[in-house]
PDB file of C-alpha atoms in Angstrom:
ATOM      1  CA  PRO S   1    -140.246 153.974 192.239  1.00  0.00           C
ATOM      2  CA  SER S   2    -142.272 155.714 189.552  1.00  0.00           C
ATOM      3  CA  ALA S   3    -141.036 159.173 190.423  1.00  0.00           C
ATOM      4  CA  VAL S   4    -139.041 161.915 188.741  1.00  0.00           C
ATOM      5  CA  VAL S   5    -136.859 164.681 190.170  1.00  0.00           C
ATOM      6  CA  GLY S   6    -138.167 168.141 189.266  1.00  0.00           C
ATOM      7  CA  CYS S   7    -136.035 171.173 188.474  1.00  0.00           C
ATOM      8  CA  ASP S   8    -136.215 172.249 192.116  1.00  0.00           C
ATOM      9  CA  GLY S   9    -134.837 168.921 193.365  1.00  0.00           C
ATOM     10  CA  ARG S  10    -138.159 167.635 194.701  1.00  0.00           C
ATOM     11  CA  VAL S  11    -139.065 164.037 193.985  1.00  0.00           C
ATOM     12  CA  VAL S  12    -142.467 163.917 192.274  1.00  0.00           C
ATOM     13  CA  SER S  13    -144.468 160.707 192.173  1.00  0.00           C
ATOM     14  CA  LEU S  14    -145.910 159.825 188.786  1.00  0.00           C
ATOM     15  CA  ALA S  15    -148.592 157.729 190.473  1.00  0.00           C
ATOM     16  CA  GLY S  16    -147.834 154.300 189.098  1.00  0.00           C
ATOM     17  CA  ALA S  17    -146.795 155.269 185.567  1.00  0.00           C
ATOM     18  CA  GLY S  18    -145.196 152.169 184.081  1.00  0.00           C
ATOM     19  CA  CYS S  19    -145.883 150.056 187.162  1.00  0.00           C
ATOM     20  CA  GLU S  20    -147.843 146.857 187.505  1.00  0.00           C
ATOM     21  CA  GLY S  21    -149.308 146.415 190.976  1.00  0.00           C
ATOM     22  CA  GLY S  22    -146.547 148.260 192.825  1.00  0.00           C
ATOM     23  CA  ASP S  23    -144.448 151.370 192.772  1.00  0.00           C
ATOM     24  CA  ARG S  24    -141.503 149.998 190.790  1.00  0.00           C
ATOM     25  CA  VAL S  25    -141.268 150.581 187.046  1.00  0.00           C
ATOM     26  CA  THR S  26    -141.337 147.324 185.132  1.00  0.00           C
ATOM     27  CA  VAL S  27    -139.601 146.566 181.851  1.00  0.00           C
ATOM     28  CA  ALA S  28    -143.000 146.363 180.193  1.00  0.00           C
ATOM     29  CA  GLY S  29    -143.979 149.736 181.650  1.00  0.00           C
ATOM     30  CA  ALA S  30    -140.691 151.555 180.962  1.00  0.00           C
ATOM     31  CA  ALA S  31    -141.996 153.330 177.859  1.00  0.00           C
ATOM     32  CA  ALA S  32    -145.076 154.579 179.751  1.00  0.00           C
ATOM     33  CA  PHE S  33    -142.882 155.816 182.613  1.00  0.00           C
ATOM     34  CA  VAL S  34    -140.522 157.642 180.224  1.00  0.00           C
ATOM     35  CA  ALA S  35    -143.497 159.272 178.488  1.00  0.00           C
ATOM     36  CA  ALA S  36    -144.974 160.375 181.846  1.00  0.00           C
ATOM     37  CA  ALA S  37    -141.614 161.659 183.106  1.00  0.00           C
ATOM     38  CA  ARG S  38    -140.972 163.554 179.862  1.00  0.00           C
ATOM     39  CA  SER S  39    -144.453 165.079 179.974  1.00  0.00           C
ATOM     40  CA  TYR S  40    -143.984 166.170 183.584  1.00  0.00           C
ATOM     41  CA  ARG S  41    -140.589 167.803 182.906  1.00  0.00           C
ATOM     42  CA  LEU S  42    -141.794 169.491 179.705  1.00  0.00           C
ATOM     43  CA  HIS S  43    -144.813 170.998 181.452  1.00  0.00           C
ATOM     44  CA  GLU S  44    -143.542 171.758 184.961  1.00  0.00           C
ATOM     45  CA  PHE S  45    -143.151 175.446 184.055  1.00  0.00           C
ATOM     46  CA  ASP S  46    -146.504 175.862 182.317  1.00  0.00           C
ATOM     47  CA  ALA S  47    -148.131 177.760 185.205  1.00  0.00           C
ATOM     48  CA  ALA S  48    -145.147 180.086 185.666  1.00  0.00           C
ATOM     49  CA  CYS S  49    -144.912 180.768 181.922  1.00  0.00           C
ATOM     50  CA  ALA S  50    -148.637 181.461 181.742  1.00  0.00           C
ATOM     51  CA  ALA S  51    -148.354 183.944 184.625  1.00  0.00           C
ATOM     52  CA  MET S  52    -145.414 185.748 182.952  1.00  0.00           C
ATOM     53  CA  ARG S  53    -147.261 185.824 179.641  1.00  0.00           C
ATOM     54  CA  SER S  54    -150.350 187.212 181.334  1.00  0.00           C
ATOM     55  CA  GLY S  55    -148.293 189.986 182.937  1.00  0.00           C
ATOM     56  CA  LEU S  56    -146.491 190.784 179.695  1.00  0.00           C
ATOM     57  CA  VAL S  57    -149.663 191.036 177.594  1.00  0.00           C
ATOM     58  CA  ALA S  58    -151.162 193.258 180.295  1.00  0.00           C
ATOM     59  CA  LEU S  59    -148.434 195.783 179.382  1.00  0.00           C
ATOM     60  CA  VAL S  60    -147.840 195.091 175.698  1.00  0.00           C
ATOM     61  CA  PRO S  61    -150.679 194.120 173.373  1.00  0.00           C
ATOM     62  CA  GLU S  62    -150.365 190.528 172.199  1.00  0.00           C
ATOM     63  CA  ARG S  63    -150.739 191.597 168.566  1.00  0.00           C
ATOM     64  CA  ALA S  64    -147.712 193.878 168.944  1.00  0.00           C
ATOM     65  CA  LEU S  65    -145.658 191.055 170.481  1.00  0.00           C
ATOM     66  CA  ARG S  66    -146.275 188.914 167.424  1.00  0.00           C
ATOM     67  CA  LEU S  67    -144.447 191.496 165.308  1.00  0.00           C
ATOM     68  CA  LEU S  68    -141.182 190.987 167.208  1.00  0.00           C
ATOM     69  CA  THR S  69    -138.694 188.153 167.367  1.00  0.00           C
ATOM     70  CA  TRP S  70    -137.465 187.127 170.821  1.00  0.00           C
ATOM     71  CA  ARG S  71    -134.218 189.041 170.158  1.00  0.00           C
ATOM     72  CA  GLU S  72    -136.051 192.236 169.173  1.00  0.00           C
ATOM     73  CA  LEU S  73    -138.214 191.955 172.286  1.00  0.00           C
ATOM     74  CA  GLU S  74    -135.130 191.440 174.469  1.00  0.00           C
ATOM     75  CA  LEU S  75    -133.424 194.494 172.962  1.00  0.00           C
ATOM     76  CA  SER S  76    -136.553 196.606 173.409  1.00  0.00           C
ATOM     77  CA  ILE S  77    -136.980 195.673 177.053  1.00  0.00           C
ATOM     78  CA  CYS S  78    -133.462 194.967 178.336  1.00  0.00           C
ATOM     79  CA  GLY S  79    -131.163 196.874 176.006  1.00  0.00           C
ATOM     80  CA  ASP S  80    -128.167 195.559 174.097  1.00  0.00           C
ATOM     81  CA  PRO S  81    -125.984 192.999 175.928  1.00  0.00           C
ATOM     82  CA  VAL S  82    -122.932 194.583 174.266  1.00  0.00           C
ATOM     83  CA  VAL S  83    -121.716 197.516 176.348  1.00  0.00           C
ATOM     84  CA  ASP S  84    -120.833 200.233 173.852  1.00  0.00           C
ATOM     85  CA  VAL S  85    -117.875 202.230 175.222  1.00  0.00           C
ATOM     86  CA  GLU S  86    -118.504 205.226 172.960  1.00  0.00           C
ATOM     87  CA  GLU S  87    -122.201 205.325 173.917  1.00  0.00           C
ATOM     88  CA  LEU S  88    -121.294 205.388 177.624  1.00  0.00           C
ATOM     89  CA  ARG S  89    -118.616 208.001 177.006  1.00  0.00           C
ATOM     90  CA  LYS S  90    -121.098 210.173 175.106  1.00  0.00           C
ATOM     91  CA  HIS S  91    -123.400 210.151 178.172  1.00  0.00           C
ATOM     92  CA  THR S  92    -120.724 210.827 180.813  1.00  0.00           C
ATOM     93  CA  THR S  93    -120.396 213.898 182.997  1.00  0.00           C
ATOM     94  CA  TYR S  94    -117.275 214.637 185.024  1.00  0.00           C
ATOM     95  CA  HIS S  95    -117.254 215.899 188.606  1.00  0.00           C
ATOM     96  CA  GLY S  96    -113.880 217.030 189.954  1.00  0.00           C
ATOM     97  CA  TRP S  97    -112.277 215.940 186.693  1.00  0.00           C
ATOM     98  CA  GLU S  98    -112.034 217.300 183.185  1.00  0.00           C
ATOM     99  CA  GLU S  99    -112.431 214.932 180.257  1.00  0.00           C
ATOM    100  CA  SER S 100    -108.829 215.699 179.291  1.00  0.00           C
ATOM    101  CA  ASP S 101    -107.354 214.773 182.715  1.00  0.00           C
ATOM    102  CA  PRO S 102    -104.798 211.921 182.558  1.00  0.00           C
ATOM    103  CA  VAL S 103    -106.746 209.782 185.053  1.00  0.00           C
ATOM    104  CA  VAL S 104    -109.937 210.149 182.996  1.00  0.00           C
ATOM    105  CA  GLN S 105    -108.055 209.181 179.824  1.00  0.00           C
ATOM    106  CA  ARG S 106    -106.571 206.224 181.752  1.00  0.00           C
ATOM    107  CA  PHE S 107    -110.073 205.177 182.837  1.00  0.00           C
ATOM    108  CA  TRP S 108    -111.356 205.124 179.252  1.00  0.00           C
ATOM    109  CA  ARG S 109    -108.285 203.186 178.023  1.00  0.00           C
ATOM    110  CA  VAL S 110    -108.736 200.591 180.764  1.00  0.00           C
ATOM    111  CA  PHE S 111    -112.500 200.374 180.280  1.00  0.00           C
ATOM    112  CA  ASP S 112    -112.098 200.030 176.513  1.00  0.00           C
ATOM    113  CA  ALA S 113    -109.663 197.123 177.079  1.00  0.00           C
ATOM    114  CA  PHE S 114    -112.168 195.253 179.287  1.00  0.00           C
ATOM    115  CA  THR S 115    -113.992 192.280 177.828  1.00  0.00           C
ATOM    116  CA  ASN S 116    -117.710 192.787 177.302  1.00  0.00           C
ATOM    117  CA  ASP S 117    -118.358 190.616 180.369  1.00  0.00           C
ATOM    118  CA  GLU S 118    -116.116 192.885 182.487  1.00  0.00           C
ATOM    119  CA  ARG S 119    -117.838 195.986 181.072  1.00  0.00           C
ATOM    120  CA  SER S 120    -121.210 194.475 181.897  1.00  0.00           C
ATOM    121  CA  LYS S 121    -120.078 193.800 185.485  1.00  0.00           C
ATOM    122  CA  PHE S 122    -118.818 197.381 185.709  1.00  0.00           C
ATOM    123  CA  VAL S 123    -122.184 198.736 184.557  1.00  0.00           C
ATOM    124  CA  ARG S 124    -123.921 196.502 187.116  1.00  0.00           C
ATOM    125  CA  PHE S 125    -121.535 197.775 189.820  1.00  0.00           C
ATOM    126  CA  ILE S 126    -122.232 201.440 189.088  1.00  0.00           C
ATOM    127  CA  TRP S 127    -125.899 201.219 188.111  1.00  0.00           C
ATOM    128  CA  GLY S 128    -127.395 197.943 189.340  1.00  0.00           C
ATOM    129  CA  ARG S 129    -128.089 196.825 185.748  1.00  0.00           C
ATOM    130  CA  ALA S 130    -125.828 194.888 183.416  1.00  0.00           C
ATOM    131  CA  ARG S 131    -126.822 196.734 180.239  1.00  0.00           C
ATOM    132  CA  LEU S 132    -126.829 200.309 179.064  1.00  0.00           C
ATOM    133  CA  PRO S 133    -130.121 201.867 178.037  1.00  0.00           C
ATOM    134  CA  LYS S 134    -131.061 202.127 174.384  1.00  0.00           C
ATOM    135  CA  PRO S 135    -129.397 205.126 172.723  1.00  0.00           C
ATOM    136  CA  THR S 136    -132.759 206.929 172.673  1.00  0.00           C
ATOM    137  CA  ALA S 137    -133.671 206.071 176.287  1.00  0.00           C
ATOM    138  CA  TRP S 138    -130.946 207.676 178.434  1.00  0.00           C
ATOM    139  CA  THR S 139    -132.641 209.373 181.389  1.00  0.00           C
ATOM    140  CA  ARG S 140    -129.507 210.284 183.341  1.00  0.00           C
ATOM    141  CA  PRO S 141    -125.804 210.589 182.602  1.00  0.00           C
ATOM    142  CA  PHE S 142    -123.037 208.380 183.942  1.00  0.00           C
ATOM    143  CA  LYS S 143    -121.175 210.453 186.549  1.00  0.00           C
ATOM    144  CA  LEU S 144    -117.427 209.960 186.808  1.00  0.00           C
ATOM    145  CA  THR S 145    -116.483 211.652 190.075  1.00  0.00           C
ATOM    146  CA  LYS S 146    -113.047 212.302 191.554  1.00  0.00           C
ATOM    147  CA  LYS S 147    -112.325 210.475 194.814  1.00  0.00           C
ATOM    148  CA  ASN S 148    -109.534 212.053 196.842  1.00  0.00           C
ATOM    149  CA  SER S 149    -107.480 208.920 197.359  1.00  0.00           C
ATOM    150  CA  GLY S 150    -104.852 206.932 195.507  1.00  0.00           C
ATOM    151  CA  ASP S 151    -103.639 203.474 194.559  1.00  0.00           C
ATOM    152  CA  ASP S 152    -104.585 201.852 197.879  1.00  0.00           C
ATOM    153  CA  SER S 153    -108.309 202.641 197.515  1.00  0.00           C
ATOM    154  CA  LEU S 154    -111.130 201.017 195.617  1.00  0.00           C
ATOM    155  CA  PRO S 155    -113.690 202.975 193.622  1.00  0.00           C
ATOM    156  CA  LEU S 156    -117.045 203.647 195.249  1.00  0.00           C
ATOM    157  CA  ALA S 157    -120.290 203.215 193.313  1.00  0.00           C
ATOM    158  CA  HIS S 158    -123.601 204.973 193.897  1.00  0.00           C
ATOM    159  CA  THR S 159    -126.050 202.843 191.915  1.00  0.00           C
ATOM    160  CA  CYS S 160    -129.012 205.157 192.508  1.00  0.00           C
ATOM    161  CA  PHE S 161    -127.122 207.969 190.814  1.00  0.00           C
ATOM    162  CA  PHE S 162    -125.299 205.979 188.074  1.00  0.00           C
ATOM    163  CA  GLN S 163    -122.073 207.271 189.585  1.00  0.00           C
ATOM    164  CA  ILE S 164    -118.598 206.094 190.467  1.00  0.00           C
ATOM    165  CA  GLU S 165    -116.080 207.851 192.689  1.00  0.00           C
ATOM    166  CA  LEU S 166    -112.749 207.076 191.052  1.00  0.00           C
ATOM    167  CA  PRO S 167    -109.454 207.402 192.946  1.00  0.00           C
ATOM    168  CA  THR S 168    -106.437 208.972 191.261  1.00  0.00           C
ATOM    169  CA  TYR S 169    -104.725 205.757 190.179  1.00  0.00           C
ATOM    170  CA  SER S 170    -101.109 206.042 189.070  1.00  0.00           C
ATOM    171  CA  SER S 171    -101.133 203.521 186.206  1.00  0.00           C
ATOM    172  CA  ASP S 172    -103.367 201.579 183.844  1.00  0.00           C
ATOM    173  CA  GLU S 173    -102.404 198.342 185.616  1.00  0.00           C
ATOM    174  CA  VAL S 174    -103.370 199.621 189.073  1.00  0.00           C
ATOM    175  CA  MET S 175    -106.640 201.048 187.741  1.00  0.00           C
ATOM    176  CA  ARG S 176    -107.516 197.779 185.996  1.00  0.00           C
ATOM    177  CA  LYS S 177    -106.817 195.716 189.142  1.00  0.00           C
ATOM    178  CA  ARG S 178    -108.813 198.030 191.425  1.00  0.00           C
ATOM    179  CA  LEU S 179    -111.777 198.335 189.063  1.00  0.00           C
ATOM    180  CA  LEU S 180    -111.948 194.567 188.554  1.00  0.00           C
ATOM    181  CA  ALA S 181    -111.671 193.946 192.308  1.00  0.00           C
ATOM    182  CA  ALA S 182    -114.575 196.311 192.881  1.00  0.00           C
ATOM    183  CA  VAL S 183    -116.804 194.941 190.116  1.00  0.00           C
ATOM    184  CA  ASN S 184    -116.105 191.284 190.919  1.00  0.00           C
ATOM    185  CA  PHE S 185    -116.300 191.450 194.719  1.00  0.00           C
ATOM    186  CA  GLY S 186    -118.335 194.561 195.408  1.00  0.00           C
ATOM    187  CA  GLY S 187    -122.050 195.027 195.427  1.00  0.00           C
ATOM    188  CA  GLY S 188    -122.837 198.660 194.765  1.00  0.00           C
ATOM    189  CA  GLU S 189    -121.779 200.668 197.793  1.00  0.00           C
ATOM    190  CA  PHE S 190    -120.737 197.611 199.799  1.00  0.00           C
ATOM    191  CA  LEU S 191    -117.559 195.623 199.268  1.00  0.00           C
ATOM    192  CA  ILE S 192    -117.905 191.989 200.191  1.00  0.00           C
ATOM    193  CA  ALA S 193    -114.748 191.154 202.126  1.00  0.00           C
TER     194      ALA S 193
END
Protein backbone atom coordinates (compact mmCIF):
# COMPACT_ATOMS: atom_id res chain seq x y z
CA PRO A 1 0.00 0.00 0.00
CA SER A 2 1.07 3.60 -0.52
CA ALA A 3 1.41 4.36 3.16
CA VAL A 4 4.17 5.34 5.55
CA VAL A 5 4.58 4.80 9.29
CA GLY A 6 4.80 8.10 11.19
CA CYS A 7 6.96 8.75 14.24
CA ASP A 8 4.05 7.85 16.50
CA GLY A 9 3.60 4.43 14.88
CA ARG A 10 0.44 5.34 12.97
CA VAL A 11 0.16 4.21 9.38
CA VAL A 12 -0.53 7.23 7.16
CA SER A 13 -1.91 6.79 3.67
CA LEU A 14 -0.15 8.79 0.98
CA ALA A 15 -3.28 8.64 -1.17
CA GLY A 16 -2.02 6.77 -4.20
CA ALA A 17 1.49 8.22 -4.39
CA GLY A 18 3.38 6.01 -6.84
CA CYS A 19 0.33 3.87 -7.60
CA GLU A 20 -1.38 3.21 -10.89
CA GLY A 21 -5.06 2.38 -10.47
CA GLY A 22 -4.72 0.73 -7.06
CA ASP A 23 -3.16 1.12 -3.67
CA ARG A 24 0.07 -0.78 -4.34
CA VAL A 25 3.24 1.08 -5.28
CA THR A 26 4.45 0.12 -8.73
CA VAL A 27 8.04 -0.02 -9.93
CA ALA A 28 7.30 2.93 -12.20
CA GLY A 29 5.84 4.88 -9.28
CA ALA A 30 8.51 4.00 -6.69
CA ALA A 31 10.35 7.32 -7.05
CA ALA A 32 7.10 9.28 -6.57
CA PHE A 33 6.24 7.20 -3.49
CA VAL A 34 9.71 7.73 -1.97
CA ALA A 35 9.44 11.48 -2.60
CA ALA A 36 5.98 11.60 -0.97
CA ALA A 37 7.10 9.49 1.99
CA ARG A 38 10.22 11.61 2.50
CA SER A 39 8.17 14.81 2.31
CA TYR A 40 5.67 13.49 4.85
CA ARG A 41 8.38 12.42 7.34
CA LEU A 42 10.35 15.66 6.91
CA HIS A 43 7.28 17.80 7.57
CA GLU A 44 5.31 15.79 10.13
CA PHE A 45 6.58 18.06 12.93
CA ASP A 46 5.98 21.36 11.16
CA ALA A 47 2.87 22.26 13.18
CA ALA A 48 4.49 21.36 16.51
CA CYS A 49 7.66 23.29 15.66
CA ALA A 50 5.63 26.30 14.58
CA ALA A 51 3.72 26.24 17.88
CA MET A 52 6.96 26.04 19.91
CA ARG A 53 8.50 28.83 17.86
CA SER A 54 5.41 30.97 18.37
CA GLY A 55 5.60 30.45 22.13
CA LEU A 56 9.33 31.14 22.23
CA VAL A 57 9.12 34.40 20.26
CA ALA A 58 6.26 35.48 22.52
CA LEU A 59 8.83 35.49 25.35
CA VAL A 60 12.07 36.35 23.56
CA PRO A 61 12.13 38.77 20.64
CA GLU A 62 12.96 37.02 17.38
CA ARG A 63 15.71 39.53 16.62
CA ALA A 64 17.42 38.62 19.90
CA LEU A 65 17.19 34.89 19.09
CA ARG A 66 19.07 35.46 15.86
CA LEU A 67 22.07 36.66 17.88
CA LEU A 68 22.47 33.29 19.61
CA THR A 69 23.60 29.89 18.42
CA TRP A 70 21.50 26.90 19.49
CA ARG A 71 24.13 26.09 22.15
CA GLU A 72 24.09 29.63 23.57
CA LEU A 73 20.29 29.53 23.69
CA GLU A 74 20.36 26.15 25.45
CA LEU A 75 22.83 27.43 28.04
CA SER A 76 20.78 30.57 28.62
CA ILE A 77 17.54 28.68 29.15
CA CYS A 78 18.57 25.30 30.57
CA GLY A 79 21.97 25.89 32.15
CA ASP A 80 25.17 23.95 31.58
CA PRO A 81 24.81 20.16 31.15
CA VAL A 82 28.09 19.75 33.06
CA VAL A 83 27.41 19.67 36.79
CA ASP A 84 30.15 21.76 38.37
CA VAL A 85 31.00 20.28 41.79
CA GLU A 86 32.68 23.46 43.05
CA GLU A 87 29.71 25.60 41.95
CA LEU A 88 27.31 23.35 43.88
CA ARG A 89 29.62 23.31 46.88
CA LYS A 90 29.83 27.11 46.84
CA HIS A 91 26.01 27.28 47.09
CA THR A 92 25.57 24.65 49.82
CA THR A 93 24.28 25.22 53.34
CA TYR A 94 24.60 22.60 56.07
CA HIS A 95 21.87 21.70 58.55
CA GLY A 96 22.91 19.44 61.43
CA TRP A 97 26.38 19.20 59.91
CA GLU A 98 29.43 21.40 59.70
CA GLU A 99 31.32 21.63 56.43
CA SER A 100 34.31 20.05 58.18
CA ASP A 101 32.39 16.97 59.43
CA PRO A 102 33.81 13.66 58.12
CA VAL A 103 30.48 12.62 56.57
CA VAL A 104 30.24 15.93 54.70
CA GLN A 105 33.81 15.53 53.42
CA ARG A 106 32.91 11.94 52.42
CA PHE A 107 29.86 13.23 50.53
CA TRP A 108 31.94 15.69 48.51
CA ARG A 109 34.60 13.04 47.73
CA VAL A 110 31.93 10.61 46.54
CA PHE A 111 30.04 13.27 44.58
CA ASP A 112 33.25 14.50 42.95
CA ALA A 113 34.02 10.91 41.84
CA PHE A 114 30.60 10.54 40.16
CA THR A 115 30.42 10.73 36.39
CA ASN A 116 28.65 13.79 35.02
CA ASP A 117 25.64 11.59 34.22
CA GLU A 118 25.49 10.42 37.86
CA ARG A 119 25.84 14.02 39.08
CA SER A 120 23.04 15.07 36.77
CA LYS A 121 20.80 12.29 38.14
CA PHE A 122 21.68 13.39 41.67
CA VAL A 123 20.69 16.99 40.89
CA ARG A 124 17.43 15.72 39.37
CA PHE A 125 16.81 13.61 42.50
CA ILE A 126 17.29 16.53 44.89
CA TRP A 127 15.85 19.34 42.78
CA GLY A 128 13.70 17.91 39.98
CA ARG A 129 16.05 19.37 37.33
CA ALA A 130 19.10 17.76 35.77
CA ARG A 131 21.19 20.94 35.57
CA LEU A 132 22.42 23.54 38.00
CA PRO A 133 21.39 27.14 37.47
CA LYS A 134 23.76 29.58 35.81
CA PRO A 135 26.33 30.93 38.28
CA THR A 136 24.51 34.28 38.31
CA ALA A 137 21.01 32.77 38.68
CA TRP A 138 21.07 30.87 42.00
CA THR A 139 17.84 31.67 43.86
CA ARG A 140 18.24 29.18 46.70
CA PRO A 141 21.08 27.17 48.21
CA PHE A 142 21.48 23.41 48.12
CA LYS A 143 20.70 22.16 51.64
CA LEU A 144 22.70 19.20 52.92
CA THR A 145 20.80 18.06 56.01
CA LYS A 146 21.74 15.43 58.58
CA LYS A 147 19.42 12.41 58.71
CA ASN A 148 19.61 10.50 61.99
CA SER A 149 20.17 7.06 60.52
CA GLY A 150 23.05 4.97 59.26
CA ASP A 151 24.24 2.57 56.58
CA ASP A 152 20.90 0.78 56.20
CA SER A 153 19.02 3.94 55.13
CA LEU A 154 18.71 5.78 51.85
CA PRO A 155 18.92 9.55 51.56
CA LEU A 156 15.68 11.49 51.35
CA ALA A 157 15.24 14.32 48.86
CA HIS A 158 12.93 17.33 49.12
CA THR A 159 12.86 18.66 45.56
CA CYS A 160 10.81 21.74 46.44
CA PHE A 161 13.53 22.84 48.84
CA PHE A 162 16.64 21.69 46.88
CA GLN A 163 17.48 19.56 49.90
CA ILE A 164 18.76 16.12 50.76
CA GLU A 165 18.64 14.41 54.14
CA LEU A 166 21.88 12.44 54.26
CA PRO A 167 22.37 9.53 56.67
CA THR A 168 25.65 9.14 58.54
CA TYR A 169 27.27 6.61 56.21
CA SER A 170 30.35 4.81 57.52
CA SER A 171 32.40 4.67 54.31
CA ASP A 172 32.78 6.14 50.84
CA GLU A 173 31.67 2.81 49.33
CA VAL A 174 28.45 2.65 51.35
CA MET A 175 27.67 6.30 50.60
CA ARG A 176 28.26 5.80 46.87
CA LYS A 177 26.00 2.71 46.76
CA ARG A 178 23.18 4.37 48.71
CA LEU A 179 23.31 7.63 46.76
CA LEU A 180 23.30 5.81 43.42
CA ALA A 181 20.42 3.56 44.55
CA ALA A 182 18.42 6.65 45.48
CA VAL A 183 19.18 8.62 42.31
CA ASN A 184 18.65 5.68 39.96
CA PHE A 185 15.52 4.19 41.54
CA GLY A 186 14.01 7.06 43.49
CA GLY A 187 11.81 9.85 42.31
CA GLY A 188 12.17 12.77 44.66
CA GLU A 189 10.56 11.84 47.96
CA PHE A 190 9.33 8.47 46.72
CA LEU A 191 11.50 5.40 46.23
CA ILE A 192 10.25 3.12 43.51
CA ALA A 193 10.53 -0.39 44.94
